[in-house]
mmCIF file of N, CA and C in Angstrom:
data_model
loop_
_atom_site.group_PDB
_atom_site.id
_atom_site.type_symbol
_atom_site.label_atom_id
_atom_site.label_comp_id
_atom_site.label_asym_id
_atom_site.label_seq_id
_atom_site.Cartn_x
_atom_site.Cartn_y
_atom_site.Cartn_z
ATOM 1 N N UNK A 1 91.724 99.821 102.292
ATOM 2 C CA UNK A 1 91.407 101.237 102.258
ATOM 3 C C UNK A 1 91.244 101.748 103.675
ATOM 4 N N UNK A 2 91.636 102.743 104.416
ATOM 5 C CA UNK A 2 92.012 103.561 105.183
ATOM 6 C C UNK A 2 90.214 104.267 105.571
ATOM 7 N N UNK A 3 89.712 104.075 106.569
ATOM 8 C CA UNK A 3 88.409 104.675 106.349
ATOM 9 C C UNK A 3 88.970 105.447 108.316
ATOM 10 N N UNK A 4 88.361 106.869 108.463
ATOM 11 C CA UNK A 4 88.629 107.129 110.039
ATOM 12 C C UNK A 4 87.137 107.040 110.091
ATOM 13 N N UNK A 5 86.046 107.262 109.515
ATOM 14 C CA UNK A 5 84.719 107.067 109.859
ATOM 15 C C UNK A 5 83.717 108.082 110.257
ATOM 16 N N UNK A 6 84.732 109.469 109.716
ATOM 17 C CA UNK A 6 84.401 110.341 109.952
ATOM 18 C C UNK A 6 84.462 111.159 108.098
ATOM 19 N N UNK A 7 84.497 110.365 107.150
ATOM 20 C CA UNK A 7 84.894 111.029 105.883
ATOM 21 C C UNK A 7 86.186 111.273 105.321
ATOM 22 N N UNK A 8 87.148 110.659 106.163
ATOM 23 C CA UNK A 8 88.779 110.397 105.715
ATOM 24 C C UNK A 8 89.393 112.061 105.762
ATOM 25 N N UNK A 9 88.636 113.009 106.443
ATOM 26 C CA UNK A 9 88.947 114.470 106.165
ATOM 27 C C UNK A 9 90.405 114.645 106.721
ATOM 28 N N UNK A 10 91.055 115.363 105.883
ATOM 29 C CA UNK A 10 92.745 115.646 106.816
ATOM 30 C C UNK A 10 93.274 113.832 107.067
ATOM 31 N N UNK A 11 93.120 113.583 106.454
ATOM 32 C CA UNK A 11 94.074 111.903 106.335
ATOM 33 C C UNK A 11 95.523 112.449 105.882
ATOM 34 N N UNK A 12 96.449 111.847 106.499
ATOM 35 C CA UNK A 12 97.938 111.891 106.223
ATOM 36 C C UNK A 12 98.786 110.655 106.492
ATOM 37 N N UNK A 13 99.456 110.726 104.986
ATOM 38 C CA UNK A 13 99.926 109.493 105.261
ATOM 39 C C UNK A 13 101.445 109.248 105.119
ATOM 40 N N UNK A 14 102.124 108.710 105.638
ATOM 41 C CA UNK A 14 103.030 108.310 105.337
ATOM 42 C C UNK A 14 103.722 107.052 104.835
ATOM 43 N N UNK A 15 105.066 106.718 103.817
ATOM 44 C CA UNK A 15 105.562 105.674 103.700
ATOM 45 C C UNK A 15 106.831 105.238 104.332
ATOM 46 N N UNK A 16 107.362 104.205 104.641
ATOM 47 C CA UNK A 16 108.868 103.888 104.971
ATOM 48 C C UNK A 16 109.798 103.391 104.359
ATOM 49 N N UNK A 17 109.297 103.830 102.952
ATOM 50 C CA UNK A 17 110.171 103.867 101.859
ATOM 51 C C UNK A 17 110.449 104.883 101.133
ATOM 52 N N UNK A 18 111.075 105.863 100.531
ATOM 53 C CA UNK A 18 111.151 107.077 99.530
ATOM 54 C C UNK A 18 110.987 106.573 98.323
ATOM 55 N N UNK A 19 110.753 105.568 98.039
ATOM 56 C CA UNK A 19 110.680 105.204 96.720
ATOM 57 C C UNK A 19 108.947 105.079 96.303
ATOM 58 N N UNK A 20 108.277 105.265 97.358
ATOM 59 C CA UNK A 20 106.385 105.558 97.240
ATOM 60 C C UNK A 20 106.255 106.463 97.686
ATOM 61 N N UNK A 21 105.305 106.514 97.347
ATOM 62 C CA UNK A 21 104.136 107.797 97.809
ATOM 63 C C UNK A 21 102.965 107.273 98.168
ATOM 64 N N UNK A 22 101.898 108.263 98.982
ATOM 65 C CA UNK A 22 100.415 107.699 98.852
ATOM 66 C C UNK A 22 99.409 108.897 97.971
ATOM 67 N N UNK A 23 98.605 109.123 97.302
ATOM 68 C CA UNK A 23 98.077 109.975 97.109
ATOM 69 C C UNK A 23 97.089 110.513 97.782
ATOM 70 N N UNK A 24 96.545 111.573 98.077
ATOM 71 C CA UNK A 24 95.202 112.246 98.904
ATOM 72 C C UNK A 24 94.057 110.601 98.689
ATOM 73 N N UNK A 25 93.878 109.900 97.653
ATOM 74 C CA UNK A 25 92.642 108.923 97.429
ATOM 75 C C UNK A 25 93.379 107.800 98.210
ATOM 76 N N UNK A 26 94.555 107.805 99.033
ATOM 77 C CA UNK A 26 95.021 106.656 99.478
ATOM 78 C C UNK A 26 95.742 105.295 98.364
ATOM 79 N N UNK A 27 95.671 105.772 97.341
ATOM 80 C CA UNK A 27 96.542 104.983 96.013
ATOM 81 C C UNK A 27 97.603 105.367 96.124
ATOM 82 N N UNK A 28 97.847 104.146 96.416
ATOM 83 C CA UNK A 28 100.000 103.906 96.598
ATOM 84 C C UNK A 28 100.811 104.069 95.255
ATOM 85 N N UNK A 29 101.740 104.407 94.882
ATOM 86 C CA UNK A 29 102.218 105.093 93.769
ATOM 87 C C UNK A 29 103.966 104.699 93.795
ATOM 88 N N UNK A 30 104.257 103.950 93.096
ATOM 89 C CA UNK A 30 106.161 104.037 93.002
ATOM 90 C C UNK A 30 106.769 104.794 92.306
ATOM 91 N N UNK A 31 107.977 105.085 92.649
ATOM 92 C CA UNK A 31 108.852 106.424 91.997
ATOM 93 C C UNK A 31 109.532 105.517 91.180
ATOM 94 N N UNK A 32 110.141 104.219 91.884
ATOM 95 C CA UNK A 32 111.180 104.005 91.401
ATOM 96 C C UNK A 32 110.816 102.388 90.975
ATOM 97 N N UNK A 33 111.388 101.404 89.852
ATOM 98 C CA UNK A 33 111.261 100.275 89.863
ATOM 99 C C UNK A 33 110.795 99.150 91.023
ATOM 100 N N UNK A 34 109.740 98.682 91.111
ATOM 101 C CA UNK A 34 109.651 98.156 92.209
ATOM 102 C C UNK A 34 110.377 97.309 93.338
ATOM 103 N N UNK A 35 111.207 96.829 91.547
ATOM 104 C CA UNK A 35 111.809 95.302 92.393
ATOM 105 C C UNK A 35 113.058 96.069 93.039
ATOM 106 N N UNK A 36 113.454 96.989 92.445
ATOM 107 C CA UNK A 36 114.759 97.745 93.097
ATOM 108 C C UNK A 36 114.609 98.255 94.324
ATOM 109 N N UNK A 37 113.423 98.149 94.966
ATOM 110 C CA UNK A 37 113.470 99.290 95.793
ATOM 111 C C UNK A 37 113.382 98.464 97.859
ATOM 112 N N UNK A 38 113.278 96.597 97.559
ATOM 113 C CA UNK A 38 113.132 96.396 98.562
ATOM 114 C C UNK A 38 112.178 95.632 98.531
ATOM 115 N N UNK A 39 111.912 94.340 99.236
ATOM 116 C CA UNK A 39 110.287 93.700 99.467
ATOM 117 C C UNK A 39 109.372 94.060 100.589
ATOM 118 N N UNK A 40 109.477 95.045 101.688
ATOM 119 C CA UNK A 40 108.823 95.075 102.698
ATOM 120 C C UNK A 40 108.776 96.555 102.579
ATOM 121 N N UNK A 41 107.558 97.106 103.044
ATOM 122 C CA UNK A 41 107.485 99.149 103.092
ATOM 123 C C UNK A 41 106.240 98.920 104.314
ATOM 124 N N UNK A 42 105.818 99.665 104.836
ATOM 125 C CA UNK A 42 105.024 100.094 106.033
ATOM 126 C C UNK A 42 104.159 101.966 105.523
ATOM 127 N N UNK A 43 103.214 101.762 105.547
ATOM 128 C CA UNK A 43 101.731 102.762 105.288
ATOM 129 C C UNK A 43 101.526 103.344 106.454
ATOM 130 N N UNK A 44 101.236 104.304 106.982
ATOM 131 C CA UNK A 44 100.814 104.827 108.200
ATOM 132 C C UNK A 44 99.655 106.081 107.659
ATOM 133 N N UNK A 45 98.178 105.659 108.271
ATOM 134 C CA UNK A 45 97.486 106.285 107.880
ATOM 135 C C UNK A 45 96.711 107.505 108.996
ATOM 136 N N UNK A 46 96.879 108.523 109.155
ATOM 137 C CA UNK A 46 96.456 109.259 110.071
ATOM 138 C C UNK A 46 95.562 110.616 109.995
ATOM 139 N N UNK A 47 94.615 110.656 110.774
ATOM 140 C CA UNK A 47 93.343 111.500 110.825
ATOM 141 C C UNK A 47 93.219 112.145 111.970
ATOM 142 N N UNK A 48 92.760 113.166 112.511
ATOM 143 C CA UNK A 48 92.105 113.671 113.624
ATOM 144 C C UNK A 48 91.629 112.762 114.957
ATOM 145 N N UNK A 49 90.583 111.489 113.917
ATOM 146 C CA UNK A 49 90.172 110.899 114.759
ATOM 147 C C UNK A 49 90.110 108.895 114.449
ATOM 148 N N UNK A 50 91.292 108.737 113.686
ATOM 149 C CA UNK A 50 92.325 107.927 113.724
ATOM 150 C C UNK A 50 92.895 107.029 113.080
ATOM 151 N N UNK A 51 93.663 106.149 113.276
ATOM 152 C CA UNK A 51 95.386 105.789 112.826
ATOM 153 C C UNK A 51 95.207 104.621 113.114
ATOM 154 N N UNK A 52 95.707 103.878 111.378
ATOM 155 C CA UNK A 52 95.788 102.870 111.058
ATOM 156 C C UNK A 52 97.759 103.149 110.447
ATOM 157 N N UNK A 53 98.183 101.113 110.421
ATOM 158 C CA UNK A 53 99.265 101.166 109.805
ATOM 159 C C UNK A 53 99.152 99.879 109.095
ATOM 160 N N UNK A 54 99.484 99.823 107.722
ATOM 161 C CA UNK A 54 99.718 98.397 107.037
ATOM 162 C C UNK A 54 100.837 98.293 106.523
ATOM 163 N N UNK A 55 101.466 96.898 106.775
ATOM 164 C CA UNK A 55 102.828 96.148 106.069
ATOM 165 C C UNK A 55 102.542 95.473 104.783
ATOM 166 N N UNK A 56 103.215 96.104 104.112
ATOM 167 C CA UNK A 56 102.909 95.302 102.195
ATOM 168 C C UNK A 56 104.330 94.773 101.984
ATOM 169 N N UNK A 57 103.996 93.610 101.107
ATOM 170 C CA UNK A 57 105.145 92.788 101.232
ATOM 171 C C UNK A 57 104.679 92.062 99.280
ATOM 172 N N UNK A 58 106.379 92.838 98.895
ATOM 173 C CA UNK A 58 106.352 92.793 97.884
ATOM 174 C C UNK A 58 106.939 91.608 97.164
ATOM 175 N N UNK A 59 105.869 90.935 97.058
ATOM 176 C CA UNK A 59 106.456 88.998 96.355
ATOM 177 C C UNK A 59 106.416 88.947 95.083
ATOM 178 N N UNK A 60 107.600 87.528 94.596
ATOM 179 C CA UNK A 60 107.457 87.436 93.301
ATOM 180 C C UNK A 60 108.151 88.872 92.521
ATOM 181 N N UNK A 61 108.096 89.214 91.285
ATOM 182 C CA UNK A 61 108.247 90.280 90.458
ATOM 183 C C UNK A 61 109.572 89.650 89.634
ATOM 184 N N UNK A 62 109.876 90.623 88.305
ATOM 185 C CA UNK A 62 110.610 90.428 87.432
ATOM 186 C C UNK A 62 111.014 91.920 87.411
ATOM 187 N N UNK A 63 112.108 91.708 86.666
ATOM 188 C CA UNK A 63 112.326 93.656 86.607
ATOM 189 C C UNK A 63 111.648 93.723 85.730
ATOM 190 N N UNK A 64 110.698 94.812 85.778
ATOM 191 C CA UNK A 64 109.917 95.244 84.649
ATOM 192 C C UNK A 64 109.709 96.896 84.438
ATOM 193 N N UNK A 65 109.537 97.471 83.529
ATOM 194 C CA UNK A 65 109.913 99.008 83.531
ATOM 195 C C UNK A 65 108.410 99.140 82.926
ATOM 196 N N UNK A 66 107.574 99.891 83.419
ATOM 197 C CA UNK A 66 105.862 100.293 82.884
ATOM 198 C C UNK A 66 105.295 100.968 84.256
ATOM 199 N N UNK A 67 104.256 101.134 84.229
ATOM 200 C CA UNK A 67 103.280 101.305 84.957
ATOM 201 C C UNK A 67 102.988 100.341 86.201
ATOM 202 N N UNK A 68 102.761 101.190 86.955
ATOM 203 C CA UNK A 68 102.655 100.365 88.490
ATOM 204 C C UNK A 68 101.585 99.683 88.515
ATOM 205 N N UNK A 69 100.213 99.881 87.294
ATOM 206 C CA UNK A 69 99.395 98.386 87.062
ATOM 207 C C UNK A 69 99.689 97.403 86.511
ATOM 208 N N UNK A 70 100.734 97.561 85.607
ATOM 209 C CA UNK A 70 101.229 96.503 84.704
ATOM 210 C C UNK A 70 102.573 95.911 85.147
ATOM 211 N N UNK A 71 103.306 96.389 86.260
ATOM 212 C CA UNK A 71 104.050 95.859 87.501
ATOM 213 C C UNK A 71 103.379 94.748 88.268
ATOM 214 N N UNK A 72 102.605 94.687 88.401
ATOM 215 C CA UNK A 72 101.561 94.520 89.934
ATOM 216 C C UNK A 72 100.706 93.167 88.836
ATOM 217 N N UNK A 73 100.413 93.650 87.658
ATOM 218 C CA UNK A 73 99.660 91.974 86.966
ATOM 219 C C UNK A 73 100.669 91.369 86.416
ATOM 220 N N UNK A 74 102.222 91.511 86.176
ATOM 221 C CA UNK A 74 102.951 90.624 86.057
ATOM 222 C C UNK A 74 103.560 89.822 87.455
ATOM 223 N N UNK A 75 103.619 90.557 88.534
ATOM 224 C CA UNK A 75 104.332 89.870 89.551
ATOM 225 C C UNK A 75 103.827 88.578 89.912
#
């Protein structure tokens, strides 16, 4: 979780994939099938008063078509 330490106010984030999103709560979100979309994406989290970046690295998986919780407890 993304904290600037100041209340996360004006946090913006970006992904390096189009196939996620992040939401305002910092919950990562897929558009598209996971396994289709690549094993490596990059987070960039940015505030006023500052900037974090994390590499997620997507192991394991089956194609599976559901919900990005029920993605994530089968992989």
């Amino acid at each position: 979780t993304f904290s600037d330490c100041e209340g996360n106010s004006k946090v913006h984030y970006e992904v390096s994939s189009p196939y996620f999103k992040v939401n305002h709560d910092g919950s990562l979100v897929a558009l598209k099938n996971v396994t289709a979309v690549g094993k490596t994406l990059f987070v960039h989290a940015r505030s006023p008063h500052a900037e974090d970046m994390a590499e997620l690295v997507i192991v394991g998986g089956k194609d599976i078509q559901g919900s990005l919780q029920d993605i994530f407890k089968f992989a």
